[in-house]
Tab-separated table of C-alpha atoms in Angstrom:
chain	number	residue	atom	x	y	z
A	2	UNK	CA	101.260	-19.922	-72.746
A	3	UNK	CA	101.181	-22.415	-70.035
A	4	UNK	CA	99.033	-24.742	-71.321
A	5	UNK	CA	101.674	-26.727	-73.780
A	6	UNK	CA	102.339	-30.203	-73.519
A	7	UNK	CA	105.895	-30.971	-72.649
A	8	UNK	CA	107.328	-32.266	-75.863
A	9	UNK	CA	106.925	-33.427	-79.478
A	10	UNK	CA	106.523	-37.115	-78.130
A	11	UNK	CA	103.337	-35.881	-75.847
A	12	UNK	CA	101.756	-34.102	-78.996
A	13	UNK	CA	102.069	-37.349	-80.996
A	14	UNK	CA	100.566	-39.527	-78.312
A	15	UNK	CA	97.824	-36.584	-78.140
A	16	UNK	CA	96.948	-37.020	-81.758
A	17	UNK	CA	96.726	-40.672	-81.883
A	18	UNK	CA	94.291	-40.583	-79.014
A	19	UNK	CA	91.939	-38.662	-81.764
A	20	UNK	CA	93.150	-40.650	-84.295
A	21	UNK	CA	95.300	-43.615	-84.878
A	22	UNK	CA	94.962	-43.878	-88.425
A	23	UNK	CA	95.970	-40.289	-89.456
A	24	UNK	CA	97.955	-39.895	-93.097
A	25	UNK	CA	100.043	-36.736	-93.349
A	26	UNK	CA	101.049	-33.913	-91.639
A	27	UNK	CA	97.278	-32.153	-92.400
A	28	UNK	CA	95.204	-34.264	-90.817
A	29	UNK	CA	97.793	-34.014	-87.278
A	30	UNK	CA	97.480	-29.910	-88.271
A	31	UNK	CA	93.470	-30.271	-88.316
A	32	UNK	CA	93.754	-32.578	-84.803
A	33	UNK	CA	96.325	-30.013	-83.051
A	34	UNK	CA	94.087	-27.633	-83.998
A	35	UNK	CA	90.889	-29.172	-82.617
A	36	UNK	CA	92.723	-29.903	-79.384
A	37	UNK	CA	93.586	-26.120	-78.615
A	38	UNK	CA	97.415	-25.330	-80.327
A	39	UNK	CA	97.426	-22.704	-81.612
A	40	UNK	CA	100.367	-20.624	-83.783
A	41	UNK	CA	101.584	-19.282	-80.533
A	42	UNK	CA	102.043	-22.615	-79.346
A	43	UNK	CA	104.008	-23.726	-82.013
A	44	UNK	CA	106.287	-20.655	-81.737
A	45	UNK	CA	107.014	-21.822	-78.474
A	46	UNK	CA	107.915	-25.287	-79.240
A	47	UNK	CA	110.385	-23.278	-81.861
A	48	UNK	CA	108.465	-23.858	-85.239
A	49	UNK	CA	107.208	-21.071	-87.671
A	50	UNK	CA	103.723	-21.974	-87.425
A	51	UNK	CA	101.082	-24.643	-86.529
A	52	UNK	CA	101.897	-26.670	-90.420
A	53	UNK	CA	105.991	-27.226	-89.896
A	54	UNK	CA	105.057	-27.994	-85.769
A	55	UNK	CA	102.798	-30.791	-87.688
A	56	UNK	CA	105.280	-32.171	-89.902
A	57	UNK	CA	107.941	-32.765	-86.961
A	58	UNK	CA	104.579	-34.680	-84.748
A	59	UNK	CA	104.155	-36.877	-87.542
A	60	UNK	CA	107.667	-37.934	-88.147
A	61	UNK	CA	107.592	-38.971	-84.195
A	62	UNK	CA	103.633	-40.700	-84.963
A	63	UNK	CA	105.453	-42.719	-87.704
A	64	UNK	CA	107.797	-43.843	-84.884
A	65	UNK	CA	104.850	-45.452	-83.435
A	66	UNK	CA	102.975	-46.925	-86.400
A	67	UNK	CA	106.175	-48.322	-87.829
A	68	UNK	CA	106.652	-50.034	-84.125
A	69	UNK	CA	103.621	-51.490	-84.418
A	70	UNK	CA	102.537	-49.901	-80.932
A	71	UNK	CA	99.396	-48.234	-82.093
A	72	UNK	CA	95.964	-49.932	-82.934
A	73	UNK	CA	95.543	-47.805	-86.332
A	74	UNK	CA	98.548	-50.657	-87.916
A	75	UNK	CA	96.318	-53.103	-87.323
A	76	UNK	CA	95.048	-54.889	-90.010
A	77	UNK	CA	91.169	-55.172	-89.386
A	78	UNK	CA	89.861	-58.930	-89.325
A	79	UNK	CA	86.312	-59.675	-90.901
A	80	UNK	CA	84.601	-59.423	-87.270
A	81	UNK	CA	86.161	-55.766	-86.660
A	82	UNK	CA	84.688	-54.915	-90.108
A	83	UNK	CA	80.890	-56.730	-89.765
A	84	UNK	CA	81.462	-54.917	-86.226
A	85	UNK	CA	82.059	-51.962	-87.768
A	86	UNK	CA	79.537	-51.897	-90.298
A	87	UNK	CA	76.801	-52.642	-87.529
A	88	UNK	CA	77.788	-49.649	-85.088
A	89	UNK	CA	77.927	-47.747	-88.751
A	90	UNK	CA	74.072	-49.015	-89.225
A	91	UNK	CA	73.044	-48.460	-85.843
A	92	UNK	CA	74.625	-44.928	-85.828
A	93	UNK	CA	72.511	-43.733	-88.881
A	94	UNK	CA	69.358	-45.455	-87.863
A	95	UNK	CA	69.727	-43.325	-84.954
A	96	UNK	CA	70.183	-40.291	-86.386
A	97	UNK	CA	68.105	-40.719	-89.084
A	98	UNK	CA	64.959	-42.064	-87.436
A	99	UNK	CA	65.215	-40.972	-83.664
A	100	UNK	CA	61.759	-41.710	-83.668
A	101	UNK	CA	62.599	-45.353	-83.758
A	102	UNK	CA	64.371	-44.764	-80.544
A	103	UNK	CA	61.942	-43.123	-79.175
A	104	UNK	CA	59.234	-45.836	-79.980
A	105	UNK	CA	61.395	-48.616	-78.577
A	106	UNK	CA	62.175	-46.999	-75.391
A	107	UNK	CA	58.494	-46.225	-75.135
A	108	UNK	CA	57.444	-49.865	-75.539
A	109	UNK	CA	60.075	-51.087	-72.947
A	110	UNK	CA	60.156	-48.116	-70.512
A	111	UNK	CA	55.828	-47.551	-70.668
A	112	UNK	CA	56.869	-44.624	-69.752
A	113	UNK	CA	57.723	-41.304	-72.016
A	114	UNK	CA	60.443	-38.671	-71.580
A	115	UNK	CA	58.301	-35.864	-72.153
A	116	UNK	CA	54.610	-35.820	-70.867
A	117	UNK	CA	51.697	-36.714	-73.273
A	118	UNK	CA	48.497	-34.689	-73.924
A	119	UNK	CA	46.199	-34.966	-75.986
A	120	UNK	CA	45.470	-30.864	-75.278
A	121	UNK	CA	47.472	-28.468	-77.921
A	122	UNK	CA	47.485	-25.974	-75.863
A	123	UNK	CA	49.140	-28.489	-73.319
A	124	UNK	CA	51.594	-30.037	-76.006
A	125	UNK	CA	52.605	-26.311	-76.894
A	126	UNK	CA	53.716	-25.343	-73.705
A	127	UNK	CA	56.048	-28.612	-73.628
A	128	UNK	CA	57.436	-28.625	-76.876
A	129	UNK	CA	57.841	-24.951	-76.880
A	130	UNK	CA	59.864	-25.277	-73.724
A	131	UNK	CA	61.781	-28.075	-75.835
A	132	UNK	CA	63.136	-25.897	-78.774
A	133	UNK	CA	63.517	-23.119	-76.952
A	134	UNK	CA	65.610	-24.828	-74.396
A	135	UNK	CA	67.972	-26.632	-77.032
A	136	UNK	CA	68.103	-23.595	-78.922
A	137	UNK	CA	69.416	-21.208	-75.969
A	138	UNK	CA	72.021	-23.333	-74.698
A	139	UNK	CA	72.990	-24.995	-77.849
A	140	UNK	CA	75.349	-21.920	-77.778
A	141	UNK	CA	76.726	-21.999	-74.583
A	142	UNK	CA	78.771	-25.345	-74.318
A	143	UNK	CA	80.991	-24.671	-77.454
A	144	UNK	CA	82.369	-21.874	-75.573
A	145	UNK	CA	83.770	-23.981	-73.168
A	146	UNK	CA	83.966	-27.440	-74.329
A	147	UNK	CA	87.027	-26.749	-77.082
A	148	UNK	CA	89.346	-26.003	-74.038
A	149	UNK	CA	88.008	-28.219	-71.745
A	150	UNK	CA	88.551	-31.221	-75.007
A	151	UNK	CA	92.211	-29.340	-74.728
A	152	UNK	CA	93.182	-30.044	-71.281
A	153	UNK	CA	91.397	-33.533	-71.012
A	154	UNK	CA	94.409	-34.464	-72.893
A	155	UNK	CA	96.862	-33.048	-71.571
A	156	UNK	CA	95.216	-34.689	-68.024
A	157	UNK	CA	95.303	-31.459	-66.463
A	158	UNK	CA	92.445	-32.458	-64.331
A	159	UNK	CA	92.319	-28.914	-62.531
A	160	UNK	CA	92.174	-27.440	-65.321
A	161	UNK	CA	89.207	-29.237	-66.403
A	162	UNK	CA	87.502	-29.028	-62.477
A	163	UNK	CA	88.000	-25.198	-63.409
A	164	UNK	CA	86.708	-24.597	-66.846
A	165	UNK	CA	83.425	-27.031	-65.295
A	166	UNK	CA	82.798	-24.749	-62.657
A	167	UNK	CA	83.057	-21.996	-64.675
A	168	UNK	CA	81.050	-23.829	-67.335
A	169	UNK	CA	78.008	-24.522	-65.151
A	170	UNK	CA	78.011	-21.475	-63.283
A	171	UNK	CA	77.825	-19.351	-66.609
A	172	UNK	CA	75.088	-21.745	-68.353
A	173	UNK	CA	72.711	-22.055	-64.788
A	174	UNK	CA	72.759	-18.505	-65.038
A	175	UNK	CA	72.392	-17.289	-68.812
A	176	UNK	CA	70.039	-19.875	-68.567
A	177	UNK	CA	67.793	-18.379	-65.462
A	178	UNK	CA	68.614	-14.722	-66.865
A	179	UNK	CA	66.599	-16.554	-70.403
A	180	UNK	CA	64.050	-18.229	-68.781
A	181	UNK	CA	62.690	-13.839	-66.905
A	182	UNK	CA	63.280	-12.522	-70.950
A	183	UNK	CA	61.011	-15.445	-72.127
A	184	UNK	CA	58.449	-15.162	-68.797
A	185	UNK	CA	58.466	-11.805	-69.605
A	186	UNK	CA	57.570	-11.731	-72.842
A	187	UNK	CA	55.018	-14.063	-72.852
A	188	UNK	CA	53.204	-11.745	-70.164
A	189	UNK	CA	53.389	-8.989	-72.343
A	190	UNK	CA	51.615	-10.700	-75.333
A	191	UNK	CA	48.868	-11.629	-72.709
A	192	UNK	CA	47.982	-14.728	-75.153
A	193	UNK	CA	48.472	-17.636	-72.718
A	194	UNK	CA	47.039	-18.296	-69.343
A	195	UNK	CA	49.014	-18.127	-66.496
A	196	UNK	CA	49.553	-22.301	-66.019
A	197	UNK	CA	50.755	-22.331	-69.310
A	198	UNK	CA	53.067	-19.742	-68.847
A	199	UNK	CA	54.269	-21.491	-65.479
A	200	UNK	CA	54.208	-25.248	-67.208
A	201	UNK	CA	56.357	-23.446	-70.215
A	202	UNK	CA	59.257	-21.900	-67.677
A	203	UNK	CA	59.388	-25.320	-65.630
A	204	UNK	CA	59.961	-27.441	-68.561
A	205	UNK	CA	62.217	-24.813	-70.114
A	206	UNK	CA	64.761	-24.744	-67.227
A	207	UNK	CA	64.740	-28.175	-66.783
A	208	UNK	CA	65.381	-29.352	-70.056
A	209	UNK	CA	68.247	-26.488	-70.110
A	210	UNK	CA	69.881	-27.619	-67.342
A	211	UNK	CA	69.634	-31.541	-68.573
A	212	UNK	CA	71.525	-30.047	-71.710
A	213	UNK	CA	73.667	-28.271	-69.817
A	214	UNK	CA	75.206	-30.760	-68.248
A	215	UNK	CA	74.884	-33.772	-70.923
A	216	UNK	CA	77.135	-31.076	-73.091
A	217	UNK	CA	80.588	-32.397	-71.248
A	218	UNK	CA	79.616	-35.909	-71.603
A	219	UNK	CA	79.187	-35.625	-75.424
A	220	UNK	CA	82.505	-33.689	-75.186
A	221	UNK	CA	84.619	-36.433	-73.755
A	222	UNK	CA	82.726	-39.245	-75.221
A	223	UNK	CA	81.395	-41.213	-72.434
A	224	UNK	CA	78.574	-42.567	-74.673
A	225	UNK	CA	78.058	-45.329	-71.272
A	226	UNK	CA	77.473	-42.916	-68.948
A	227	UNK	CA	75.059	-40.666	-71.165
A	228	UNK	CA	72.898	-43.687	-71.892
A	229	UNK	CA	73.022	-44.243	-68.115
A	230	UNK	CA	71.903	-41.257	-67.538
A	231	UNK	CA	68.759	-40.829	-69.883
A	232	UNK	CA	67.670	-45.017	-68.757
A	233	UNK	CA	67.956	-43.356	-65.021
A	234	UNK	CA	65.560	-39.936	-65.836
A	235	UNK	CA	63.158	-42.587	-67.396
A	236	UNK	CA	63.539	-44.494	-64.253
A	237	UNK	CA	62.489	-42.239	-62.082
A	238	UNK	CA	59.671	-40.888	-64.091
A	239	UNK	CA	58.558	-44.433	-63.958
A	240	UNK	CA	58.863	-44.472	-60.250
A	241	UNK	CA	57.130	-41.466	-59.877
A	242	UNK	CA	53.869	-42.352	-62.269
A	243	UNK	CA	53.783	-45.184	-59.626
A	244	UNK	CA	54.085	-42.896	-56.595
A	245	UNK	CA	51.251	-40.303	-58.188
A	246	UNK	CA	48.102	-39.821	-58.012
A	247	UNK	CA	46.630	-36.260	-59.523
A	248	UNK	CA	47.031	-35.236	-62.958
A	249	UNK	CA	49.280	-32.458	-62.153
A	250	UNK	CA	51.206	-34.319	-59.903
A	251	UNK	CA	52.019	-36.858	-63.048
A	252	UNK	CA	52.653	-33.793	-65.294
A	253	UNK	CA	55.748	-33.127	-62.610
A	254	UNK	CA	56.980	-36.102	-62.891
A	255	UNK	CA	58.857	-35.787	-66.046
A	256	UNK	CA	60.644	-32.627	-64.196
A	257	UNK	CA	61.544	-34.694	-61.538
A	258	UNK	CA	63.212	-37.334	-63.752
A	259	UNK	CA	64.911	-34.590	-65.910
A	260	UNK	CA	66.168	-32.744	-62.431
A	261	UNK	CA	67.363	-36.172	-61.203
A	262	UNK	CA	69.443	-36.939	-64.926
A	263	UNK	CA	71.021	-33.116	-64.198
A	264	UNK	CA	72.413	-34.288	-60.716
A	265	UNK	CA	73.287	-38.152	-61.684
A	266	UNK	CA	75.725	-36.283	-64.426
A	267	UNK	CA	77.488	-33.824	-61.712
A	268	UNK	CA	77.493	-36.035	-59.430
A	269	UNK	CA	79.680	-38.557	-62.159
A	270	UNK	CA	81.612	-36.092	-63.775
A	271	UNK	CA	82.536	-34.983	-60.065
A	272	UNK	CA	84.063	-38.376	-59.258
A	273	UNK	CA	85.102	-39.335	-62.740
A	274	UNK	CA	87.522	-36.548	-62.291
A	275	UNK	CA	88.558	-36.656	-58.828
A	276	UNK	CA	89.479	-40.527	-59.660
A	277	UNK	CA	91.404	-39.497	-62.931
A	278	UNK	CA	93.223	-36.519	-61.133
A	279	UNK	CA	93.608	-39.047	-58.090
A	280	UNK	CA	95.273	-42.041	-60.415
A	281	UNK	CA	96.976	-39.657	-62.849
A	282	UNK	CA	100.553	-39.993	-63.923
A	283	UNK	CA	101.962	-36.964	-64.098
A	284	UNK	CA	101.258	-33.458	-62.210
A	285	UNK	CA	101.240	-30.414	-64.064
A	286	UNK	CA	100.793	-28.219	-61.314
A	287	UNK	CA	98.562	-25.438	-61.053
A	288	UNK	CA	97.238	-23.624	-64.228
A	289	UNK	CA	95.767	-20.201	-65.149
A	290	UNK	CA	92.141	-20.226	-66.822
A	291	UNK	CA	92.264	-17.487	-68.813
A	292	UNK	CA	88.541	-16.782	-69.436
A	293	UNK	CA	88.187	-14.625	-72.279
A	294	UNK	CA	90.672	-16.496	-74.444
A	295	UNK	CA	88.496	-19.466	-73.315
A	296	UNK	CA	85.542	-17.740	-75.046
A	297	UNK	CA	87.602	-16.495	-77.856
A	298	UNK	CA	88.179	-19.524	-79.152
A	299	UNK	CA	84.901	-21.489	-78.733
A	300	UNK	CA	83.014	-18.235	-80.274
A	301	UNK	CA	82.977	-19.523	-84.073
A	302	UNK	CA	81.654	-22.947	-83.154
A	303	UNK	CA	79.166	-21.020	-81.156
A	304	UNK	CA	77.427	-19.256	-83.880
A	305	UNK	CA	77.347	-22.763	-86.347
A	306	UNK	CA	75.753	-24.251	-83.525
A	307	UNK	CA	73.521	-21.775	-82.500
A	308	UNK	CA	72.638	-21.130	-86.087
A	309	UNK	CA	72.195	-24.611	-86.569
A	310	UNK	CA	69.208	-25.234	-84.040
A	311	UNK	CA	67.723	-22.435	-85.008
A	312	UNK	CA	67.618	-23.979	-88.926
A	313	UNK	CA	66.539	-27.340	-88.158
A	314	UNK	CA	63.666	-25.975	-85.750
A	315	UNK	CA	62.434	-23.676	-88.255
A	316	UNK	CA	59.565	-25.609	-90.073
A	317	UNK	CA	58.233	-26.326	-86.736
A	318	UNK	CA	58.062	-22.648	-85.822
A	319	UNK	CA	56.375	-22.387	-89.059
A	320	UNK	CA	53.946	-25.043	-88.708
A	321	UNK	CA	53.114	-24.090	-85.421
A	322	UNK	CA	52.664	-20.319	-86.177
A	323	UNK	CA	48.785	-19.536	-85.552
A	324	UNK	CA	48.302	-15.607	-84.826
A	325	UNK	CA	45.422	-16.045	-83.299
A	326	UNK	CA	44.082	-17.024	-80.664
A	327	UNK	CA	47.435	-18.176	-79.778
A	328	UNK	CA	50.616	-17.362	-81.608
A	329	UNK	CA	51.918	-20.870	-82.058
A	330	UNK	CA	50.386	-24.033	-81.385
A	331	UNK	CA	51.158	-27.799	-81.712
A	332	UNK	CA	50.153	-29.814	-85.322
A	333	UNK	CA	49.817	-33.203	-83.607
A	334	UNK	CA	49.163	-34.262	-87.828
A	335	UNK	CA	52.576	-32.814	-88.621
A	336	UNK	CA	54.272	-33.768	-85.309
C-alpha cells in the first residue's frame, strides 16, 4: 500500500492533529481508522492488526504529552473554558435554530439566499430544487472525502489535487446525469408548466454544484473560508438586485450568486493547495489513486448520509404531498 506514513512517530503526530487529548489506545484505533489505516496497513508497519499498531502510537503520543509539547496537557484557564462554553452555545444555537441565522443574515444582508414568492407554485419549484439537490449529492462527497481527510495528513498534496479532480468531475456529472432523470420525469407526469420545470432544473444544479464543492471545505475544516464563501454568494445577489430590473431577471440572481460561491471555492481550494504543496516539508513523491478502493471505503458513510437526508426531509415531502392539481406543493403555514 503506498499510502503509509513513514513511521510510528508520523502516526502519533497524525492523531494528535485530530485529537490532542486522546486517553487509550481505542480512541488512537477509532482516529487511525477515520484517517484511512486500515489492517493492511498495520501489517505493513509489522503489527497483527489495526488494535496492537494503536497501542505502540500511543506509547510514542505519551512521549509527547509527558513533554509537555502538545496543547491537550494544558491545563485550561477560566477564559479557555467561558470561551469554550460560548463557541459550545453558539454551535447549538446554530444547529438548533438555523432559522435564527437565517433571520439575522436577512436583516443585515436585505437580501435572501434563496428567492422569495409569495406564489406556491413558485416556492415549490425552489424548495423542491433544494431537497432534491441536498439529497442527491449528500451521497456523493463521502465517497471521496474519507481518503482525501487521509492524505491531507499525510500532506500528500497530489494526492489530494487528484482525488479533487476526480471528486468534481464524478459529482458535475452524476449531478447533470440527475438533473435529465428528474427533467424527465417531471415531463412525463405533465403536472407542471414548462417555466416551472425550467426554474426547478436551474435551481437544482446550482444548488448541487454549491454543495458539491462546499463538501471539501467541511472536510478539512476551513470554517473561515466557508463563511467567506456564503457572505460572498449573498454579495453578489445583493449586487445583482441592484443591477436588475425585471422580475425574472431578479429571480436569476440568486443563481448567479450561488454559481459565483461554486467558483470562489475552486478557485481557493486551487491555491490553498498549490501554496501547501508549494511550502510543504517533505515530498512524498508521486502516488497511485486507486479509485475503486477510494469508493470502497467511503461506501458505508454513503448510505448513513444519504439515508439521513432523505429522513430529515421526509415530513416536508409529506406536508407538501397534494395529488392534485399538483403532486406536491409548498405549506407556507408549515414552512
Amino acid at each position: 500500500m503506498a499510502e503509509v506514513l513513514t513511521d510510528l512517530d508520523s502516526l502519533a503526530v497524525a492523531v494528535l492533529e485530530v485529537d490532542e487529548n486522546v486517553k487509550d489506545y481505542l480512541d488512537v484505533a477509532v482516529i487511525l481508522e477515520v484517517i484511512g489505516v486500515t489492517r493492511e496497513t498495520a501489517k505493513r508497519y509489522g503489527y497483527k492488526d489495526i488494535f496492537n499498531l494503536a497501542e505502540a502510537v500511543f506509547k510514542a503520543i505519551r512521549h509527547y504529552q509527558l513533554r509537555g509539547e502538545t496543547a491537550g496537557t494544558r491545563k485550561k484557564t477560566r477564559i479557555d473554558s467561558i470561551i469554550e462554553a460560548l463557541r459550545l452555545f453558539a454551535g447549538g444555537m446554530t444547529l438548533g435554530f438555523p432559522w435564527v441565522i437565517i433571520l439575522l443574515v436577512y436583516i443585515i444582508f436585505k437580501v435572501s439566499w434563496l428567492p422569495i414568492s409569495e406564489t406556491p407554485l413558485v416556492s415549490t419549484s425552489v424548495n423542491l430544487a433544494l431537497v432534491a439537490s441536498i439529497i442527491s449529492t449528500s451521497w456523493i462527497s463521502p465517497l471521496f472525502m474519507r481518503k482525501l481527510f487521509y492524505f491531507m495528513y499525510q500532506k500528500m498534496y497530489s494526492a489530494v489535487r487528484k482525488i479533487l479532480v476526480a471528486y468534481f468531475i464524478s459529482g458535475f456529472f452524476i449531478t447533470l446525469l440527475i438533473a435529465i432523470l428528474l427533467v424527465m420525469f417531471t415531463n412525463t407526469l405533465g403536472i407542471y408548466p414548462d417555466w416551472w420545470i425550467t426554474y426547478f432544473t436551474i435551481f437544482f444544479i446550482a444548488l448541487s454544484l454549491l454543495w458539491l464543492t462546499t463538501a471539501p471545505l467541511y472536510a478539512l475544516r476551513l470554517h473561515i473560508p466557508l463563511i467567506l464563501t456564503y457572505l460572498c454568494s449573498l454579495l453578489i445577489i445583493g449586487i445583482s438586485y441592484t443591477v436588475m430590473r425585471s422580475i425574472p431577471q431578479k429571480f436569476m440572481a440568486h443563481i448567479y450568486g450561488t454559481i459565483g460561491g461554486s467558483a470562489i471555492v475552486i478557485i481557493y481550494l486551487t491555491v490553498y493547495l498549490y501554496l501547501r504543496s508549494r511550502f510543504k516539508p517533505e515530498s512524498y513523491g508521486d502516488v497511485k489513486i486507486r479509485l475503486p478502493f477510494t469508493l470502497y471505503l467511503g461506501m458505508p458513510y454513503s448510505i448513513v448520509n444519504l439515508l439521513y437526508f432523505i429522513f430529515i426531509f421526509t415530513d416536508r415531502f409529506l406536508v407538501w404531498y397534494r395529488g392534485s392539481p399538483y403532486l406536491f406543493l409548498v405549506d407556507f403555514l408549515y414552512e
